[in-house]
Amino acid sequence: MSDHDVSHLRDVIQDLLDKHMYSSAVFFADKLVALADATPADVYLLAQAHFVAKHYRAAGSLLRAEGLVDVDPRFKYLAARCAYEIGDMEGCIETLGNNGAAVDTEMETSDEEEKESVSVLAAMETLRGRAYDALDNRSAAKRCYADALRKDPYCYEAFEQLVANHLMTVQEHKQLLAELSFSKDNRWLKLLYEVKAGRYAGHEELEARMSELECPHNERVGGRPGCGLNSNADVLAARAEWLFYSGDFRKCYDITMEVMQSNPFEKVIVPIHLAVCVELKQKNELFLVGHRLVEEFPSSGLSWYAVGCYYLAAKMNDSARRYFSKATVLDSKFAPAWIGFGHAFAAQDESDQAMAAYRTASRLFPGCHIPVMCIGMEYMRTNNLPLAEQLLLNAKSVCPLDPMIYNELGVLYFRNGDYNKATRLLREALKVAPKPLAAMWEPILVNLAHSLRKQGLYIEACIHYKDALALSCKSASTFAALGFTKHLQDNLPEAIEMYHKALSLRPEDTLTAELLNEALLEDCSRHRNGGDLL
């Protein structure tokens, strides 16, 4: 067979692969190997055809039979990938080598030649990390993913695994991103990594990065040209997630709804959309999304998680637990399903089962502070304050920028009678909370006002009660607390007014009714005594 015919046959095979005609590609690649004396490049092409056709054992066996696994890093990577796809994680790691740092000179040289492509060595580290992850060796997986990114920041799959599986704390993410080498032309990638990993970063810092990503190319922000990614799904998801954690649920919902209308199966936006729908009690939307996902992807954990979210919003907690459980069985590494599973138990005051779900989540996702915080909250609800304090402090060490942790610690010290410490932590919660404050953070203001009132700082307490009412103007308990503070200040007219407002919102509140009656008696007595003096 002439060189021209061999070259033409290679072009045909590549064209078949491009057209996803894998069976035909395998057929012709097999003939090419026989006709061209089995050159390594042609054997590799056949192995690739087998791989995309999902003939993983055939591809791996071919590379080993021809003795090509150690010839080129691409061959080694493909052989290891075949082992991974058939579930042979030990074989995958053995093929790649246990020590990712031990790379021979030939591999380094071969990798150096690929100047414009993603590093093969980075791909190998990522695959090694996935194999360790499948074997539940999270620390080794985290190390491999981090090494893959250090070798090549373009290896997004490694970054995605670190973020999606919550393998790193906030500080570890920040340190890793500082070590990566981004070219000047890849600033958009650096910014995108920072916003996806920094959901609890400072408001101004995160807003500056988001503005640069969303700014059009022909405009400048902060002295730099914009990245023009304002309509990209990943950037929109990052913005929506930031709004969700900031408590601005309505704006978050508007963004996710816009993306869902254009692409209802956009995987980066669906979990955020479901979460914000639960917060806003959008049961109809949850029903439609859950039904659509189950119909299209019945074996996906995300689909049944959506169904669980619908039942959680509908306060049908037994059904919610059942579907969250199914989601965790289908995808044991889907963090929201485990947390939702725990929430469904907690909603029915079943603390032991809730904590079991949260513990599993904290073990699977060591970089996620939410399960640890929820365990602390459950311990506090059952009045086990020492253990609650320990868990909340652990959560704070994982994520020191979540206002909710400081709020829970403040409540804990308040219950312990340590009002000075409670006040300090609640002030810290206000400090780290995104500005302007959303209604979600109203409890922090109320708790801070309670703590100040206990210390006799009535004027400042009243200021924070009023700030809380500005965020939630129909809170009967806040009106009653403000009235009681005015009562303690001996300001009876304003106390009576606040008690009346509280009772207009919650007439069955017997404690507020008794306080109102007491204030009225005191006011009447004061007026009567004043009349006698006159």
mmCIF file of C-alpha atoms in Angstrom, residues 85-314:
data_model
loop_
_atom_site.group_PDB
_atom_site.id
_atom_site.type_symbol
_atom_site.label_atom_id
_atom_site.label_comp_id
_atom_site.label_asym_id
_atom_site.label_seq_id
_atom_site.Cartn_x
_atom_site.Cartn_y
_atom_site.Cartn_z
ATOM 1 C CA GLU A 85 -13.670 3.482 32.682
ATOM 2 C CA ILE A 86 -14.004 -0.239 33.443
ATOM 3 C CA GLY A 87 -13.807 0.472 37.188
ATOM 4 C CA ASP A 88 -10.271 -0.828 37.752
ATOM 5 C CA MET A 89 -9.075 2.074 39.921
ATOM 6 C CA GLU A 90 -6.032 0.229 41.279
ATOM 7 C CA GLY A 91 -5.009 -0.674 37.731
ATOM 8 C CA CYS A 92 -5.477 2.946 36.664
ATOM 9 C CA ILE A 93 -3.210 4.226 39.458
ATOM 10 C CA GLU A 94 -0.660 1.476 38.797
ATOM 11 C CA THR A 95 -0.530 2.376 35.093
ATOM 12 C CA LEU A 96 -0.037 6.072 35.861
ATOM 13 C CA GLY A 97 2.377 5.408 38.702
ATOM 14 C CA ASN A 98 1.669 6.070 42.360
ATOM 15 C CA ASN A 99 3.935 9.100 42.558
ATOM 16 C CA GLY A 100 2.859 11.867 40.221
ATOM 17 C CA ALA A 101 6.107 13.778 40.780
ATOM 18 C CA ALA A 102 8.181 10.919 39.379
ATOM 19 C CA VAL A 103 7.955 11.834 35.709
ATOM 20 C CA ASP A 104 10.696 10.687 33.412
ATOM 21 C CA THR A 105 12.578 13.017 31.080
ATOM 22 C CA GLU A 106 10.976 11.600 27.965
ATOM 23 C CA MET A 107 7.521 12.500 29.242
ATOM 24 C CA GLU A 108 8.578 16.008 30.145
ATOM 25 C CA THR A 109 10.082 16.532 26.682
ATOM 26 C CA SER A 110 7.023 15.143 24.954
ATOM 27 C CA ASP A 111 4.795 17.393 27.046
ATOM 28 C CA GLU A 112 6.928 20.416 26.246
ATOM 29 C CA GLU A 113 6.266 19.951 22.540
ATOM 30 C CA GLU A 114 2.532 20.455 23.097
ATOM 31 C CA LYS A 115 2.764 24.209 23.547
ATOM 32 C CA GLU A 116 -0.822 25.097 22.691
ATOM 33 C CA SER A 117 -2.665 22.091 24.156
ATOM 34 C CA VAL A 118 -3.553 21.011 27.667
ATOM 35 C CA SER A 119 -0.629 19.266 29.311
ATOM 36 C CA VAL A 120 -0.755 15.478 29.169
ATOM 37 C CA LEU A 121 0.903 15.421 32.584
ATOM 38 C CA ALA A 122 -1.896 17.583 33.996
ATOM 39 C CA ALA A 123 -4.453 15.228 32.461
ATOM 40 C CA MET A 124 -2.660 12.270 34.051
ATOM 41 C CA GLU A 125 -2.690 13.951 37.470
ATOM 42 C CA THR A 126 -6.406 14.658 37.085
ATOM 43 C CA LEU A 127 -7.119 11.052 36.174
ATOM 44 C CA ARG A 128 -5.025 9.854 39.123
ATOM 45 C CA GLY A 129 -7.062 12.158 41.357
ATOM 46 C CA ARG A 130 -10.353 10.780 40.029
ATOM 47 C CA ALA A 131 -9.158 7.235 40.701
ATOM 48 C CA TYR A 132 -8.185 8.119 44.277
ATOM 49 C CA ASP A 133 -11.531 9.885 44.667
ATOM 50 C CA ALA A 134 -13.360 6.740 43.555
ATOM 51 C CA LEU A 135 -11.405 4.826 46.216
ATOM 52 C CA ASP A 136 -12.505 7.423 48.856
ATOM 53 C CA ASN A 137 -8.931 8.619 49.328
ATOM 54 C CA ARG A 138 -9.922 12.295 49.417
ATOM 55 C CA SER A 139 -6.606 13.680 50.624
ATOM 56 C CA ALA A 140 -4.683 11.994 47.788
ATOM 57 C CA ALA A 141 -7.309 13.110 45.276
ATOM 58 C CA LYS A 142 -7.044 16.711 46.469
ATOM 59 C CA ARG A 143 -3.257 16.595 46.144
ATOM 60 C CA CYS A 144 -3.468 15.241 42.585
ATOM 61 C CA TYR A 145 -6.036 17.812 41.449
ATOM 62 C CA ALA A 146 -3.928 20.622 42.898
ATOM 63 C CA ASP A 147 -0.808 19.273 41.152
ATOM 64 C CA ALA A 148 -2.722 19.055 37.868
ATOM 65 C CA LEU A 149 -3.651 22.739 38.097
ATOM 66 C CA ARG A 150 -0.100 23.711 38.973
ATOM 67 C CA LYS A 151 1.098 21.875 35.871
ATOM 68 C CA ASP A 152 -1.527 23.513 33.670
ATOM 69 C CA PRO A 153 -4.232 26.024 34.747
ATOM 70 C CA TYR A 154 -6.176 25.050 31.618
ATOM 71 C CA CYS A 155 -6.972 21.716 33.259
ATOM 72 C CA TYR A 156 -10.452 22.863 34.277
ATOM 73 C CA GLU A 157 -11.609 19.356 35.145
ATOM 74 C CA ALA A 158 -9.235 19.299 38.123
ATOM 75 C CA PHE A 159 -10.503 22.688 39.314
ATOM 76 C CA GLU A 160 -14.099 21.556 38.860
ATOM 77 C CA GLN A 161 -13.511 18.466 40.999
ATOM 78 C CA LEU A 162 -11.926 20.543 43.774
ATOM 79 C CA VAL A 163 -14.849 22.990 43.838
ATOM 80 C CA ALA A 164 -17.764 20.609 43.208
ATOM 81 C CA ASN A 165 -16.549 18.060 45.767
ATOM 82 C CA HIS A 166 -15.590 20.734 48.329
ATOM 83 C CA LEU A 167 -12.142 19.237 48.815
ATOM 84 C CA MET A 168 -10.477 22.501 49.889
ATOM 85 C CA THR A 169 -11.216 25.140 52.474
ATOM 86 C CA VAL A 170 -11.586 28.803 51.496
ATOM 87 C CA GLN A 171 -8.005 29.545 52.511
ATOM 88 C CA GLU A 172 -6.622 26.517 50.635
ATOM 89 C CA HIS A 173 -8.404 27.602 47.457
ATOM 90 C CA LYS A 174 -6.991 31.084 47.799
ATOM 91 C CA GLN A 175 -3.462 29.757 48.322
ATOM 92 C CA LEU A 176 -3.682 27.369 45.355
ATOM 93 C CA LEU A 177 -4.950 30.054 42.970
ATOM 94 C CA ALA A 178 -2.077 32.315 44.047
ATOM 95 C CA GLU A 179 0.375 29.577 42.963
ATOM 96 C CA LEU A 180 -1.045 29.157 39.453
ATOM 97 C CA SER A 181 0.679 30.791 36.498
ATOM 98 C CA PHE A 182 -1.786 32.615 34.246
ATOM 99 C CA SER A 183 -0.639 34.486 31.175
ATOM 100 C CA LYS A 184 -1.729 38.072 30.605
ATOM 101 C CA ASP A 185 -4.171 36.909 27.922
ATOM 102 C CA ASN A 186 -5.756 34.441 30.349
ATOM 103 C CA ARG A 187 -6.822 36.959 32.988
ATOM 104 C CA TRP A 188 -10.451 35.998 32.332
ATOM 105 C CA LEU A 189 -9.652 32.424 33.410
ATOM 106 C CA LYS A 190 -7.958 33.608 36.608
ATOM 107 C CA LEU A 191 -10.965 35.823 37.456
ATOM 108 C CA LEU A 192 -13.432 33.037 36.716
ATOM 109 C CA TYR A 193 -11.560 30.578 38.940
ATOM 110 C CA GLU A 194 -11.486 33.181 41.726
ATOM 111 C CA VAL A 195 -15.220 33.900 41.622
ATOM 112 C CA LYS A 196 -16.166 30.205 41.387
ATOM 113 C CA ALA A 197 -13.957 29.316 44.366
ATOM 114 C CA GLY A 198 -14.547 32.518 46.351
ATOM 115 C CA ARG A 199 -18.279 32.569 47.045
ATOM 116 C CA TYR A 200 -17.521 33.799 50.572
ATOM 117 C CA ALA A 201 -14.983 36.429 49.537
ATOM 118 C CA GLY A 202 -15.467 40.044 50.536
ATOM 119 C CA HIS A 203 -18.310 41.820 48.741
ATOM 120 C CA GLU A 204 -16.166 44.563 47.157
ATOM 121 C CA GLU A 205 -13.455 42.118 46.106
ATOM 122 C CA LEU A 206 -15.892 39.719 44.466
ATOM 123 C CA GLU A 207 -17.924 42.493 42.861
ATOM 124 C CA ALA A 208 -14.765 43.921 41.238
ATOM 125 C CA ARG A 209 -13.949 40.538 39.693
ATOM 126 C CA MET A 210 -17.516 39.968 38.520
ATOM 127 C CA SER A 211 -17.666 43.457 36.965
ATOM 128 C CA GLU A 212 -14.496 42.796 34.985
ATOM 129 C CA LEU A 213 -15.815 39.442 33.742
ATOM 130 C CA GLU A 214 -19.174 40.905 32.751
ATOM 131 C CA CYS A 215 -17.840 44.113 31.183
ATOM 132 C CA PRO A 216 -17.974 44.147 27.308
ATOM 133 C CA HIS A 217 -14.714 43.937 25.370
ATOM 134 C CA ASN A 218 -14.998 47.499 24.093
ATOM 135 C CA GLU A 219 -15.313 48.991 27.589
ATOM 136 C CA ARG A 220 -12.840 49.286 30.435
ATOM 137 C CA VAL A 221 -13.245 48.631 34.157
ATOM 138 C CA GLY A 222 -10.555 49.384 36.729
ATOM 139 C CA GLY A 223 -8.211 50.449 33.932
ATOM 140 C CA ARG A 224 -8.498 47.070 32.162
ATOM 141 C CA PRO A 225 -10.579 45.975 29.158
ATOM 142 C CA GLY A 226 -13.632 43.888 30.016
ATOM 143 C CA CYS A 227 -13.752 40.133 29.446
ATOM 144 C CA GLY A 228 -17.125 40.178 27.661
ATOM 145 C CA LEU A 229 -18.508 37.112 29.469
ATOM 146 C CA ASN A 230 -21.710 38.737 30.709
ATOM 147 C CA SER A 231 -23.935 36.206 28.930
ATOM 148 C CA ASN A 232 -21.831 33.127 29.707
ATOM 149 C CA ALA A 233 -23.550 30.462 31.827
ATOM 150 C CA ASP A 234 -20.598 29.989 34.199
ATOM 151 C CA VAL A 235 -20.385 33.722 34.924
ATOM 152 C CA LEU A 236 -24.160 33.987 35.358
ATOM 153 C CA ALA A 237 -24.047 30.984 37.715
ATOM 154 C CA ALA A 238 -21.262 32.615 39.748
ATOM 155 C CA ARG A 239 -23.280 35.833 39.984
ATOM 156 C CA ALA A 240 -26.437 33.938 40.967
ATOM 157 C CA GLU A 241 -24.575 31.910 43.591
ATOM 158 C CA TRP A 242 -23.099 35.066 45.096
ATOM 159 C CA LEU A 243 -26.564 36.671 45.227
ATOM 160 C CA PHE A 244 -27.928 33.516 46.867
ATOM 161 C CA TYR A 245 -25.298 33.513 49.608
ATOM 162 C CA SER A 246 -25.872 37.264 50.031
ATOM 163 C CA GLY A 247 -29.569 36.635 50.690
ATOM 164 C CA ASP A 248 -30.809 38.511 47.611
ATOM 165 C CA PHE A 249 -33.035 35.644 46.519
ATOM 166 C CA ARG A 250 -35.237 37.601 44.112
ATOM 167 C CA LYS A 251 -32.329 38.830 41.962
ATOM 168 C CA CYS A 252 -30.771 35.375 42.098
ATOM 169 C CA TYR A 253 -34.058 33.848 40.904
ATOM 170 C CA ASP A 254 -34.308 36.338 38.022
ATOM 171 C CA ILE A 255 -30.847 35.322 36.756
ATOM 172 C CA THR A 256 -31.364 31.575 37.098
ATOM 173 C CA MET A 257 -34.807 31.776 35.522
ATOM 174 C CA GLU A 258 -33.395 33.610 32.508
ATOM 175 C CA VAL A 259 -30.773 30.903 31.989
ATOM 176 C CA MET A 260 -33.266 28.086 32.549
ATOM 177 C CA GLN A 261 -35.594 29.492 29.908
ATOM 178 C CA SER A 262 -32.823 29.434 27.302
ATOM 179 C CA ASN A 263 -31.347 26.089 28.411
ATOM 180 C CA PRO A 264 -33.362 24.136 30.992
ATOM 181 C CA PHE A 265 -30.597 21.529 31.373
ATOM 182 C CA GLU A 266 -27.650 23.857 32.064
ATOM 183 C CA LYS A 267 -25.953 21.831 34.801
ATOM 184 C CA VAL A 268 -24.045 24.737 36.383
ATOM 185 C CA ILE A 269 -27.245 26.708 37.034
ATOM 186 C CA VAL A 270 -29.802 24.000 37.952
ATOM 187 C CA PRO A 271 -28.671 23.402 41.596
ATOM 188 C CA ILE A 272 -28.679 27.157 42.343
ATOM 189 C CA HIS A 273 -32.078 27.531 40.674
ATOM 190 C CA LEU A 274 -33.519 24.730 42.787
ATOM 191 C CA ALA A 275 -32.078 26.187 46.006
ATOM 192 C CA VAL A 276 -33.456 29.667 45.395
ATOM 193 C CA CYS A 277 -36.852 28.236 44.404
ATOM 194 C CA VAL A 278 -36.981 26.479 47.783
ATOM 195 C CA GLU A 279 -36.174 29.753 49.567
ATOM 196 C CA LEU A 280 -38.883 31.617 47.631
ATOM 197 C CA LYS A 281 -41.376 28.737 47.935
ATOM 198 C CA GLN A 282 -41.744 28.512 44.142
ATOM 199 C CA LYS A 283 -43.451 25.129 44.272
ATOM 200 C CA ASN A 284 -44.849 25.224 40.743
ATOM 201 C CA GLU A 285 -41.435 25.924 39.240
ATOM 202 C CA LEU A 286 -39.863 23.176 41.355
ATOM 203 C CA PHE A 287 -42.512 20.722 40.198
ATOM 204 C CA LEU A 288 -41.925 21.580 36.531
ATOM 205 C CA VAL A 289 -38.118 21.434 36.780
ATOM 206 C CA GLY A 290 -38.182 18.168 38.740
ATOM 207 C CA HIS A 291 -40.616 16.563 36.297
ATOM 208 C CA ARG A 292 -38.522 17.672 33.303
ATOM 209 C CA LEU A 293 -35.248 16.406 34.776
ATOM 210 C CA VAL A 294 -36.646 13.032 35.835
ATOM 211 C CA GLU A 295 -38.137 12.549 32.389
ATOM 212 C CA GLU A 296 -34.850 13.325 30.619
ATOM 213 C CA PHE A 297 -32.304 11.968 33.143
ATOM 214 C CA PRO A 298 -33.983 9.313 35.325
ATOM 215 C CA SER A 299 -30.650 7.902 36.538
ATOM 216 C CA SER A 300 -29.211 11.266 37.608
ATOM 217 C CA GLY A 301 -28.934 12.218 41.271
ATOM 218 C CA LEU A 302 -29.673 15.846 40.349
ATOM 219 C CA SER A 303 -33.079 14.864 38.925
ATOM 220 C CA TRP A 304 -34.281 13.221 42.132
ATOM 221 C CA TYR A 305 -32.719 16.001 44.192
ATOM 222 C CA ALA A 306 -35.022 18.386 42.304
ATOM 223 C CA VAL A 307 -38.011 16.228 43.277
ATOM 224 C CA GLY A 308 -36.849 16.272 46.914
ATOM 225 C CA CYS A 309 -36.604 20.083 46.773
ATOM 226 C CA TYR A 310 -40.227 20.277 45.622
ATOM 227 C CA TYR A 311 -41.444 18.175 48.548
ATOM 228 C CA LEU A 312 -39.238 20.125 50.978
ATOM 229 C CA ALA A 313 -40.772 23.413 49.790
ATOM 230 C CA ALA A 314 -44.233 21.842 50.079
#
